[in-house]
PDB file of C-alpha atoms in Angstrom:
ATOM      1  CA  UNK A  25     -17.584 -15.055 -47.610  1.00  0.00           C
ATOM      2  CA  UNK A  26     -16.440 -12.278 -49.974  1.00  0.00           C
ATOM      3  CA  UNK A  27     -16.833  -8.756 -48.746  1.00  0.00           C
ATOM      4  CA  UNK A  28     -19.350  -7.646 -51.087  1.00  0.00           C
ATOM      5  CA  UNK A  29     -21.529 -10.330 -49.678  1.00  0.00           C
ATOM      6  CA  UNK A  30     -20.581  -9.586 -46.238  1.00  0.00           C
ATOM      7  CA  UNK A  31     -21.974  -5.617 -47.307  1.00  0.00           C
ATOM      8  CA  UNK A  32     -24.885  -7.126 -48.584  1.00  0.00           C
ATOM      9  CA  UNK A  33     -25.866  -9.034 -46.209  1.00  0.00           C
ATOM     10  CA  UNK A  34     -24.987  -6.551 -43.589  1.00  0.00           C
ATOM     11  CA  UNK A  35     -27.291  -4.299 -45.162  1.00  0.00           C
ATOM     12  CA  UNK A  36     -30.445  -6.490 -45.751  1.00  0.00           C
ATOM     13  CA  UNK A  37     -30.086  -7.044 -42.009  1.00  0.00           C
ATOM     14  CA  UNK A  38     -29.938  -3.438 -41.080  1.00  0.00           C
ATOM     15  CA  UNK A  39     -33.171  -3.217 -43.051  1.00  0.00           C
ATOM     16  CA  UNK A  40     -35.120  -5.728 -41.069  1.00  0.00           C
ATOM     17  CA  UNK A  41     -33.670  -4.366 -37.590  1.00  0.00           C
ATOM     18  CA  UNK A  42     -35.620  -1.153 -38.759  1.00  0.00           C
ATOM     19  CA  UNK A  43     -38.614  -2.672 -40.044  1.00  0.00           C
ATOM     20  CA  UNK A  44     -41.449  -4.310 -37.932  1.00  0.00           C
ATOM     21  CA  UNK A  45     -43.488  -7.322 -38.575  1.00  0.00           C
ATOM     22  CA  UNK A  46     -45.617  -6.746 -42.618  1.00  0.00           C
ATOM     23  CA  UNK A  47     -42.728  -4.148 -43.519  1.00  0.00           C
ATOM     24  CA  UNK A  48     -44.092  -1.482 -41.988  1.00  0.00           C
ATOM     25  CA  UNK A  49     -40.867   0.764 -40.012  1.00  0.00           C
ATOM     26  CA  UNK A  50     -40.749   0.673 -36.189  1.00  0.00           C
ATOM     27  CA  UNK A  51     -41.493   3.938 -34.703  1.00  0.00           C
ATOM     28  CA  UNK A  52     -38.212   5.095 -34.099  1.00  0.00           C
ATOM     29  CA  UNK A  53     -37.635   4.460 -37.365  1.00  0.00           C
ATOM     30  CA  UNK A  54     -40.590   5.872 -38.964  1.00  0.00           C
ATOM     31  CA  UNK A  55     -39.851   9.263 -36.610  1.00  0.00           C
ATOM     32  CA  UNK A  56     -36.252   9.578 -38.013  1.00  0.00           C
ATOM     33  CA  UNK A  57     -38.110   9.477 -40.711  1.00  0.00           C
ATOM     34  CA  UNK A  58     -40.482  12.167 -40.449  1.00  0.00           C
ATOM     35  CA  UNK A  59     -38.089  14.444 -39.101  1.00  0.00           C
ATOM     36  CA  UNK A  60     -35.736  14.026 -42.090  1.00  0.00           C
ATOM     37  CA  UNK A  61     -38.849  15.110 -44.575  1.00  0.00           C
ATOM     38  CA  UNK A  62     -39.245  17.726 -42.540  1.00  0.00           C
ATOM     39  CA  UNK A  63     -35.845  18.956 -42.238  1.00  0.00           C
ATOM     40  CA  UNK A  64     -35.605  18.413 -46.205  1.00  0.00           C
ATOM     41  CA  UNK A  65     -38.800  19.939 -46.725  1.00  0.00           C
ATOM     42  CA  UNK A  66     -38.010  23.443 -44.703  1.00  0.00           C
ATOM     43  CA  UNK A  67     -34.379  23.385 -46.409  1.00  0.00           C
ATOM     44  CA  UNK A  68     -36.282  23.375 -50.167  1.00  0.00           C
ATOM     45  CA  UNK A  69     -39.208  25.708 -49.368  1.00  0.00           C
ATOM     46  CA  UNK A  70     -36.642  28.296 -48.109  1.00  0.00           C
ATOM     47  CA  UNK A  71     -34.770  27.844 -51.276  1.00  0.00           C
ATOM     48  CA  UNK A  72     -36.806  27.769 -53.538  1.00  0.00           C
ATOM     49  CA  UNK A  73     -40.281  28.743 -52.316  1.00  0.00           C
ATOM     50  CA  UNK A  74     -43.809  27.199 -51.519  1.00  0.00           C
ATOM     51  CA  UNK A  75     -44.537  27.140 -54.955  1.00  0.00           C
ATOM     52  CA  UNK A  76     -41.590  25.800 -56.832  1.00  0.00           C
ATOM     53  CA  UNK A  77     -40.909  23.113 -54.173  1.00  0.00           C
ATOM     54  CA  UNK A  78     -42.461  20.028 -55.442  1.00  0.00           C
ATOM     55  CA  UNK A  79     -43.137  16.517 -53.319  1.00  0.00           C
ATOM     56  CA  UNK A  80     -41.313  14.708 -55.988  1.00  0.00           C
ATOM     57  CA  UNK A  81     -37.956  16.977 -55.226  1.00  0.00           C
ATOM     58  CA  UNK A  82     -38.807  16.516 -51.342  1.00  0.00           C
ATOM     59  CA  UNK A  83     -39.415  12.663 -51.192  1.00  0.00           C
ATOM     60  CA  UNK A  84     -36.101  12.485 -54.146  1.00  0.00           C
ATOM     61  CA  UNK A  85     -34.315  14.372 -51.513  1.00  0.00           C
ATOM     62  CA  UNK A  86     -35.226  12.826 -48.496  1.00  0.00           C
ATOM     63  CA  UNK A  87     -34.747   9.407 -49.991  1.00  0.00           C
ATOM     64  CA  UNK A  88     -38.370   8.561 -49.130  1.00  0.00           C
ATOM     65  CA  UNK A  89     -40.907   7.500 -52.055  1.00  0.00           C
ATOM     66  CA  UNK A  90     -43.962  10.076 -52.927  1.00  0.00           C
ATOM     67  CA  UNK A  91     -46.553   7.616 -51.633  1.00  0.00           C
ATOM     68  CA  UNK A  92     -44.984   7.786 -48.291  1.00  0.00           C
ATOM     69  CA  UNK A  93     -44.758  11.454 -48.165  1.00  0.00           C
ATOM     70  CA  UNK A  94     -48.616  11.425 -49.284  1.00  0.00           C
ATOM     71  CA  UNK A  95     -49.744   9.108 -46.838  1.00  0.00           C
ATOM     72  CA  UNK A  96     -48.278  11.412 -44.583  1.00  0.00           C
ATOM     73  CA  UNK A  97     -48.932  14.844 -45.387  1.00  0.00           C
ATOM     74  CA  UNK A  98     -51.731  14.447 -47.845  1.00  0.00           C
ATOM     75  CA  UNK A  99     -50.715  17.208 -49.795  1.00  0.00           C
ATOM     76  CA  UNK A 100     -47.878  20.361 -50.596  1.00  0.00           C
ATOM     77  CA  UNK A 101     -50.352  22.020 -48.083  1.00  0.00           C
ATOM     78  CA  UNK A 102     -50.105  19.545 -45.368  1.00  0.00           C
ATOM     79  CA  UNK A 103     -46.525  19.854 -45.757  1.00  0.00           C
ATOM     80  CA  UNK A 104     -45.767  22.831 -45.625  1.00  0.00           C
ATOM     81  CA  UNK A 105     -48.032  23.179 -42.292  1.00  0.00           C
ATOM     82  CA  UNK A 106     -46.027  20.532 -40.686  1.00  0.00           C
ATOM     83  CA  UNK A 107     -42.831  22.752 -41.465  1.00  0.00           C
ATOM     84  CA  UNK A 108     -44.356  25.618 -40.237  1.00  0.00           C
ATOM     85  CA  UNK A 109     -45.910  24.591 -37.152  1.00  0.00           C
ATOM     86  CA  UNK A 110     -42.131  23.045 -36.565  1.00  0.00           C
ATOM     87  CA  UNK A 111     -40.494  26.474 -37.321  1.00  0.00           C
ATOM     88  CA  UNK A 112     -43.397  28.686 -35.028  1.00  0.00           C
ATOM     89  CA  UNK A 113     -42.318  26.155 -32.353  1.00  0.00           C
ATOM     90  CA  UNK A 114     -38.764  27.480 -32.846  1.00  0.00           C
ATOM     91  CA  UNK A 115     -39.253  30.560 -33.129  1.00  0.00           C
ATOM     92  CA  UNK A 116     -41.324  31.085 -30.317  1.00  0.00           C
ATOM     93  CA  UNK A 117     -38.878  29.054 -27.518  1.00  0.00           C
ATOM     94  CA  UNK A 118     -36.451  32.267 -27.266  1.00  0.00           C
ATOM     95  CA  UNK A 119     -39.670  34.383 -26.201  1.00  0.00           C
ATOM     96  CA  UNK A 120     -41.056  31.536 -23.810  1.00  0.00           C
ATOM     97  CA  UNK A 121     -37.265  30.731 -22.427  1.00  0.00           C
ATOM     98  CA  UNK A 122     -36.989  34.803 -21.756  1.00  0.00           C
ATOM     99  CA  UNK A 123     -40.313  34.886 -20.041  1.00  0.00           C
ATOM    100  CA  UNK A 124     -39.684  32.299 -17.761  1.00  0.00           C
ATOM    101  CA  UNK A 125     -36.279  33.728 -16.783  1.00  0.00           C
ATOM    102  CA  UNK A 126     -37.558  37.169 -16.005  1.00  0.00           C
ATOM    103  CA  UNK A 127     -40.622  35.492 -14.206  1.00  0.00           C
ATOM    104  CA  UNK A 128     -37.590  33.675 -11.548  1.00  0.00           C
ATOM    105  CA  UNK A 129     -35.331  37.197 -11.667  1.00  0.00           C
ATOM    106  CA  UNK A 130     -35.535  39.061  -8.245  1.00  0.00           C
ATOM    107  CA  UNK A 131     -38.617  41.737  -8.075  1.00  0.00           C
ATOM    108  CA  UNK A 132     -36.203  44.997  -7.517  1.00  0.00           C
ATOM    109  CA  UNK A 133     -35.031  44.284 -11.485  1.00  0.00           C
ATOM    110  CA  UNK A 134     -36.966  47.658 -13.219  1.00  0.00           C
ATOM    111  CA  UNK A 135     -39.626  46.632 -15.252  1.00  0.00           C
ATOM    112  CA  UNK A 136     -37.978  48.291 -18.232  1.00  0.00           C
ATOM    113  CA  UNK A 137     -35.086  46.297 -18.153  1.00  0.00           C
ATOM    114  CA  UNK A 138     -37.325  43.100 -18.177  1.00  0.00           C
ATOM    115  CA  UNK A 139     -39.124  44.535 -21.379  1.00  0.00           C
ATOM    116  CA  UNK A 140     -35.566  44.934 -23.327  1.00  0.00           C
ATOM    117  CA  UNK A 141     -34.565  41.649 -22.613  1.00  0.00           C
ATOM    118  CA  UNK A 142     -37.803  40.263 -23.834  1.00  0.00           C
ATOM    119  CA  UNK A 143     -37.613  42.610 -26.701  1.00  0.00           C
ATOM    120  CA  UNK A 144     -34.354  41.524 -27.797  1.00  0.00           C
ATOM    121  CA  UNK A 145     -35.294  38.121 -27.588  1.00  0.00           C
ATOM    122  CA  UNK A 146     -38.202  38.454 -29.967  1.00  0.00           C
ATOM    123  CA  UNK A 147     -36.378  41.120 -32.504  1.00  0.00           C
ATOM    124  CA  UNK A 148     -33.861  38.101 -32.785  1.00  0.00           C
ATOM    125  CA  UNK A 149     -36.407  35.567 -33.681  1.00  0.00           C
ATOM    126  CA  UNK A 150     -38.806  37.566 -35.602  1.00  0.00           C
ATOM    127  CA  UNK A 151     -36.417  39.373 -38.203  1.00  0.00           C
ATOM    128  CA  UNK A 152     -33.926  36.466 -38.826  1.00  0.00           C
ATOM    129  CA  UNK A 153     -34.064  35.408 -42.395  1.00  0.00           C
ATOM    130  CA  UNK A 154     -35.718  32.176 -41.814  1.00  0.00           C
ATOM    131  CA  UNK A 155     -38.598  33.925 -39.792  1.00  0.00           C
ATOM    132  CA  UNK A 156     -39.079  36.334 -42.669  1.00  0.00           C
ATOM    133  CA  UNK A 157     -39.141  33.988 -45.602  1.00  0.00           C
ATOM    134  CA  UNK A 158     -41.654  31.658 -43.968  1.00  0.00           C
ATOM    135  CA  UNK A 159     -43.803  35.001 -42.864  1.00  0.00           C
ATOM    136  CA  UNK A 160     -43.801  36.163 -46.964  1.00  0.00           C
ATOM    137  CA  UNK A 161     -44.397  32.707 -47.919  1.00  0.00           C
ATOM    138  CA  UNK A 162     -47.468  32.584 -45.406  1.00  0.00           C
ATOM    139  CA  UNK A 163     -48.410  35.640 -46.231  1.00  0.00           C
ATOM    140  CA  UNK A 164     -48.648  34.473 -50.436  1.00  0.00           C
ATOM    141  CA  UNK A 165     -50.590  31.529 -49.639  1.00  0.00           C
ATOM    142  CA  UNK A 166     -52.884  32.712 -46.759  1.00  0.00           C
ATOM    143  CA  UNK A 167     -55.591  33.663 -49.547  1.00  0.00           C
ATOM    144  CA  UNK A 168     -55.752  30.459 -51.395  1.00  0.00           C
ATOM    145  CA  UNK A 169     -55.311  28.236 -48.441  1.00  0.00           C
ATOM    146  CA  UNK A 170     -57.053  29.930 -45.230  1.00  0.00           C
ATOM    147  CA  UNK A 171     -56.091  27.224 -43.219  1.00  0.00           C
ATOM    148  CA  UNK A 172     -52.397  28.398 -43.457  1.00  0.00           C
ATOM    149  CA  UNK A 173     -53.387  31.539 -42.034  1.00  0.00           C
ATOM    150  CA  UNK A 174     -55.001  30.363 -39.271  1.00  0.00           C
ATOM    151  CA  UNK A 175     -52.309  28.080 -38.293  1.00  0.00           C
ATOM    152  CA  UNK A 176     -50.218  31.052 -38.645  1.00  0.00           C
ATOM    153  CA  UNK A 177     -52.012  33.092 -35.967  1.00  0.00           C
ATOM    154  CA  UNK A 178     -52.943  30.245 -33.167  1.00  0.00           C
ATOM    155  CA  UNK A 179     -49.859  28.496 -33.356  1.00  0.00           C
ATOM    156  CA  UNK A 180     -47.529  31.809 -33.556  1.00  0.00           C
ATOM    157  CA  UNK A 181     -49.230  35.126 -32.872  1.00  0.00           C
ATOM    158  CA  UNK A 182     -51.581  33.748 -30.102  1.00  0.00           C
ATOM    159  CA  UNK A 183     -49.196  31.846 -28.578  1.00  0.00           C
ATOM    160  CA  UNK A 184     -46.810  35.117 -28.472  1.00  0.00           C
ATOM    161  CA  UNK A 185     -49.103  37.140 -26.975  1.00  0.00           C
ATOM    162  CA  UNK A 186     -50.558  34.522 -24.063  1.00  0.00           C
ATOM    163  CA  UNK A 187     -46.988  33.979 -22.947  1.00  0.00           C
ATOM    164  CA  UNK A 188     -46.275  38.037 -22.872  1.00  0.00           C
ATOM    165  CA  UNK A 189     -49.689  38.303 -21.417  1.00  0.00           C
ATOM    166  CA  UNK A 190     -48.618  35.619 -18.431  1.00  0.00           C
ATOM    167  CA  UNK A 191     -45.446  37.461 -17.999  1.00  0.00           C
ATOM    168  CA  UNK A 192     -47.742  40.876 -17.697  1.00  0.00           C
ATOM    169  CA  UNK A 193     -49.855  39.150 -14.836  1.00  0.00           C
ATOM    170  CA  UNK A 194     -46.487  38.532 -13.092  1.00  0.00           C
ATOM    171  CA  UNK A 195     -45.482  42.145 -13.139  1.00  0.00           C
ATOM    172  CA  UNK A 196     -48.617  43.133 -12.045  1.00  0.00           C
ATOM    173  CA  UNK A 197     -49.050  40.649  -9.298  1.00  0.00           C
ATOM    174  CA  UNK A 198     -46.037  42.637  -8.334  1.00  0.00           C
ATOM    175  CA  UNK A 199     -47.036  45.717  -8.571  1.00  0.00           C
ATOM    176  CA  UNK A 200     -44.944  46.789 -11.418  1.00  0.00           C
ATOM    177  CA  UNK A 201     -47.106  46.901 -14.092  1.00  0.00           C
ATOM    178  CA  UNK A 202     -50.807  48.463 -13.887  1.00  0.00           C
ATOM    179  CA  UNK A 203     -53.310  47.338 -17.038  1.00  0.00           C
ATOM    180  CA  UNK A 204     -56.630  46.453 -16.875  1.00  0.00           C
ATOM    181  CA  UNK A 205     -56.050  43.933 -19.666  1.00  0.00           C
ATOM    182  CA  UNK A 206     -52.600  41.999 -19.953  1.00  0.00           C
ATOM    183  CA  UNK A 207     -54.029  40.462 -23.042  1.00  0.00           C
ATOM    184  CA  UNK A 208     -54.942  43.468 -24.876  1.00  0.00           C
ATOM    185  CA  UNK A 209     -51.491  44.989 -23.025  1.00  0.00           C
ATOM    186  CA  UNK A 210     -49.209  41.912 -25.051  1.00  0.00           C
ATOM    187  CA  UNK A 211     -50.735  42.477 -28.086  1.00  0.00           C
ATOM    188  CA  UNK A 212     -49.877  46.417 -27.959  1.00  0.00           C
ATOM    189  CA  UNK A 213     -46.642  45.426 -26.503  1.00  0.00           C
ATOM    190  CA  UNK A 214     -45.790  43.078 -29.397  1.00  0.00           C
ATOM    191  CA  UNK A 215     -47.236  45.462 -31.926  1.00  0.00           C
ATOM    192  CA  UNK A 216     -44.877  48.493 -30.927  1.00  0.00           C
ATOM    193  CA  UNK A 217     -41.755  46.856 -29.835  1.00  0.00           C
ATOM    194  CA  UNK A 218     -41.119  44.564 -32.745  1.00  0.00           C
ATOM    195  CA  UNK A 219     -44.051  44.938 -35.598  1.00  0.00           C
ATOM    196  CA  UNK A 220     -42.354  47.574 -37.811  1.00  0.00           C
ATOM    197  CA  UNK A 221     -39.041  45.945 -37.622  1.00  0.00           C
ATOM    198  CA  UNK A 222     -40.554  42.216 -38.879  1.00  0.00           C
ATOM    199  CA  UNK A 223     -42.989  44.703 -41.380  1.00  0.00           C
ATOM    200  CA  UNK A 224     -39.612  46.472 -42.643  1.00  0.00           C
ATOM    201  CA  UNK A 225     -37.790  42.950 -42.864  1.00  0.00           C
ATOM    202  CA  UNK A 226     -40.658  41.544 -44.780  1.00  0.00           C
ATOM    203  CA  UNK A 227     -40.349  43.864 -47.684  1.00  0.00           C
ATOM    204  CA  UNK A 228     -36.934  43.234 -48.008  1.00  0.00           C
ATOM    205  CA  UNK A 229     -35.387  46.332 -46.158  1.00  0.00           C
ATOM    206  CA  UNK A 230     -32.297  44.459 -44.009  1.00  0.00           C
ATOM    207  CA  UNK A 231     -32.503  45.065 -40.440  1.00  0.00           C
ATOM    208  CA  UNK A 232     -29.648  47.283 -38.740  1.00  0.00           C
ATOM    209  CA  UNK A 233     -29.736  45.472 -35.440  1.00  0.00           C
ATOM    210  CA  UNK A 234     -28.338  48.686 -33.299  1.00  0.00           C
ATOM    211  CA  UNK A 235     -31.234  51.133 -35.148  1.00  0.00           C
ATOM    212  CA  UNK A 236     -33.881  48.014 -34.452  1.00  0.00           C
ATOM    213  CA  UNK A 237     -33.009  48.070 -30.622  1.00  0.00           C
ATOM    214  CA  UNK A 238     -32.950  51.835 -30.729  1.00  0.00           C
ATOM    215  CA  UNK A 239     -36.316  51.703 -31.863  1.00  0.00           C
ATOM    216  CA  UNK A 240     -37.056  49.173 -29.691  1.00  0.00           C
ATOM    217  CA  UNK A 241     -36.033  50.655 -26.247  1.00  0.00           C
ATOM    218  CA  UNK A 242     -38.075  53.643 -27.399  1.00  0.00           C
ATOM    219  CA  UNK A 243     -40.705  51.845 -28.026  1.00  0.00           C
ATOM    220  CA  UNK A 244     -41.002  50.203 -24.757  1.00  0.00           C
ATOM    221  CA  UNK A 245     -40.631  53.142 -22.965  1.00  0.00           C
ATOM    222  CA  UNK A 246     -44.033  54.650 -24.447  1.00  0.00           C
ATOM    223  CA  UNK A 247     -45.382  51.539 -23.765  1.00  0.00           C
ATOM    224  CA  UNK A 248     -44.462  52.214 -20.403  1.00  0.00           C
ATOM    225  CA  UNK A 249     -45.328  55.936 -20.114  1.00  0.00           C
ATOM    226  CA  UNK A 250     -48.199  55.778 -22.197  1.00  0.00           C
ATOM    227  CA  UNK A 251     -49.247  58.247 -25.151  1.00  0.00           C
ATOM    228  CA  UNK A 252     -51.415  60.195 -23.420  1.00  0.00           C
ATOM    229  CA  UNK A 253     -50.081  60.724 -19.793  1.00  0.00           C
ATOM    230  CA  UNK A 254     -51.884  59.547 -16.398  1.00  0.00           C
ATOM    231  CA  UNK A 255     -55.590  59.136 -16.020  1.00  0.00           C
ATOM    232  CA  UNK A 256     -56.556  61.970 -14.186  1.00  0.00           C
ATOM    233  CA  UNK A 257     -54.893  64.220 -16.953  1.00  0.00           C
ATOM    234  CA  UNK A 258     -56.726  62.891 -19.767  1.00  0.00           C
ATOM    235  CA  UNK A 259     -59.851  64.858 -19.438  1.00  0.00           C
ATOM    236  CA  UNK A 260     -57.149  68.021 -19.268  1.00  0.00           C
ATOM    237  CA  UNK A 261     -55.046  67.035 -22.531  1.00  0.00           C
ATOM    238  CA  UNK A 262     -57.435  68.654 -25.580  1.00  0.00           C
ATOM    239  CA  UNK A 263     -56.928  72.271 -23.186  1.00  0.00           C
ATOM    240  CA  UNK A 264     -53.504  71.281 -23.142  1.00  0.00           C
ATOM    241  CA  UNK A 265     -52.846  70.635 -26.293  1.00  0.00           C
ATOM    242  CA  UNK A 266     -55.067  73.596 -27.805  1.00  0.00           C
ATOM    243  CA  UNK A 267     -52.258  76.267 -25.422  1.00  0.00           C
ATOM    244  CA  UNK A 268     -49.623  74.394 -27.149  1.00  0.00           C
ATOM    245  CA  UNK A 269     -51.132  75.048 -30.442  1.00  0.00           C
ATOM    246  CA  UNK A 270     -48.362  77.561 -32.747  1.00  0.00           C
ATOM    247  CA  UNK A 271     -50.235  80.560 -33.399  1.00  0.00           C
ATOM    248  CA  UNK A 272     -50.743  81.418 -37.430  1.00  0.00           C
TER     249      UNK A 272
END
């Protein structure tokens, strides 16, 4: 046997190891290939954009025919909400991985310290170039697609918040941290510590990571401190702040 046949045949065998009785692939198979449309998929939509990324280019690329990308995804859409459910996911696993190693460090670590390690974590995540072109490209297609929006916030923001909010109820079970809410606390906490940075990144302005933790550790120690000052000196602060008043 010559050794193009040998190729050949080696090859139409290869194809019916990975294909199941009526031609259908196996499961392994048919994951492999799932995961390379979506690796192909994220690659061209970072590119080139949601809407100059075409199925055609992804299914060319991914060596996959359109009907099978269809039968998947239904649509661009569908797509692109696979990708970006896959990239949240990503995204998100620093923040979770930080949480749960602060939740096993020893008790006498300040609070503070916890909160910049977290912080870092999520200023690394949030303001990488990947992050911010999927967060413009969300943000462009949130009004004609809703859905996209939606997936946006329970798959990333709520997720963010319920795993700061479970590291809050930690602290506090400690003692370390006093809110009445540790829901209402992560979304304030997430807000300050890294929202301007990701808001500043998502208009284009490149981040200056030394500034961004700057900002950061400030941030986190008002979050701390609060704005206003202890309880019992809140119903004192307009007095206060009336003697502090310059005179004209």
């Amino acid at each position: 046997m010559g050794l193009a046949a040998t190729k050949a045949k080696t090859a139409t065998a290869r194809r019916e190891v990975s294909k199941s009785r009526g031609g259908r692939p196996t499961k392994s198979a048919a994951i492999e290939r799932d995961q390379r449309l979506i690796e192909v998929a994220t690659r061209l939509f970072l590119d080139r954009g949601f809407d100059a990324t075409s199925l055609d280019a992804v299914a060319e690329a991914a060596r996959v025919s359109k009907p099978t990308v269809y039968s998947r995804y239904g649509d661009k859409r569908g797509l692109f909400a696979a990708v970006l459910r896959r990239e949240i996911a990503r995204w998100l696993a620093p923040l979770s991985a930080a949480a749960e190693t602060q939740l096993s460090s020893a008790s006498d670590i300040p609070v503070e310290q916890r909160l910049v390690e977290i912080g870092r974590e999520m200023l690394n995540f949030t303001c990488g170039p990947d992050a911010v072109a999927f967060s413009r490209m969300m943000t462009s297609q949130a009004i004609n697609f809703p859905d996209v929006a939606k997936l946006g916030k329970e798959e990333g923001w709520l997720k963010a918040v319920a795993t700061t909010a479970r590291f809050f109820d930690h602290l506090a079970a400690q003692g370390a941290l006093d809110v009445d809410d540790t829901t209402i606390a992560a979304e304030v906490f997430l807000d300050v510590v890294v929202g301007h940075t990701h808001r500043m990144a998502t208009f284009g302005t490149p981040m200056e990571f030394k500034a961004a933790e700057k900002r950061m550790r400030a941030a986190i120690k008002l979050f701390l401190a609060g704005a206003i000052g202890p309880a019992d000196r809140i119903q004192g602060a307009p007095k206060a702040a009336q003697r502090r008043r310059p005179s004209r």
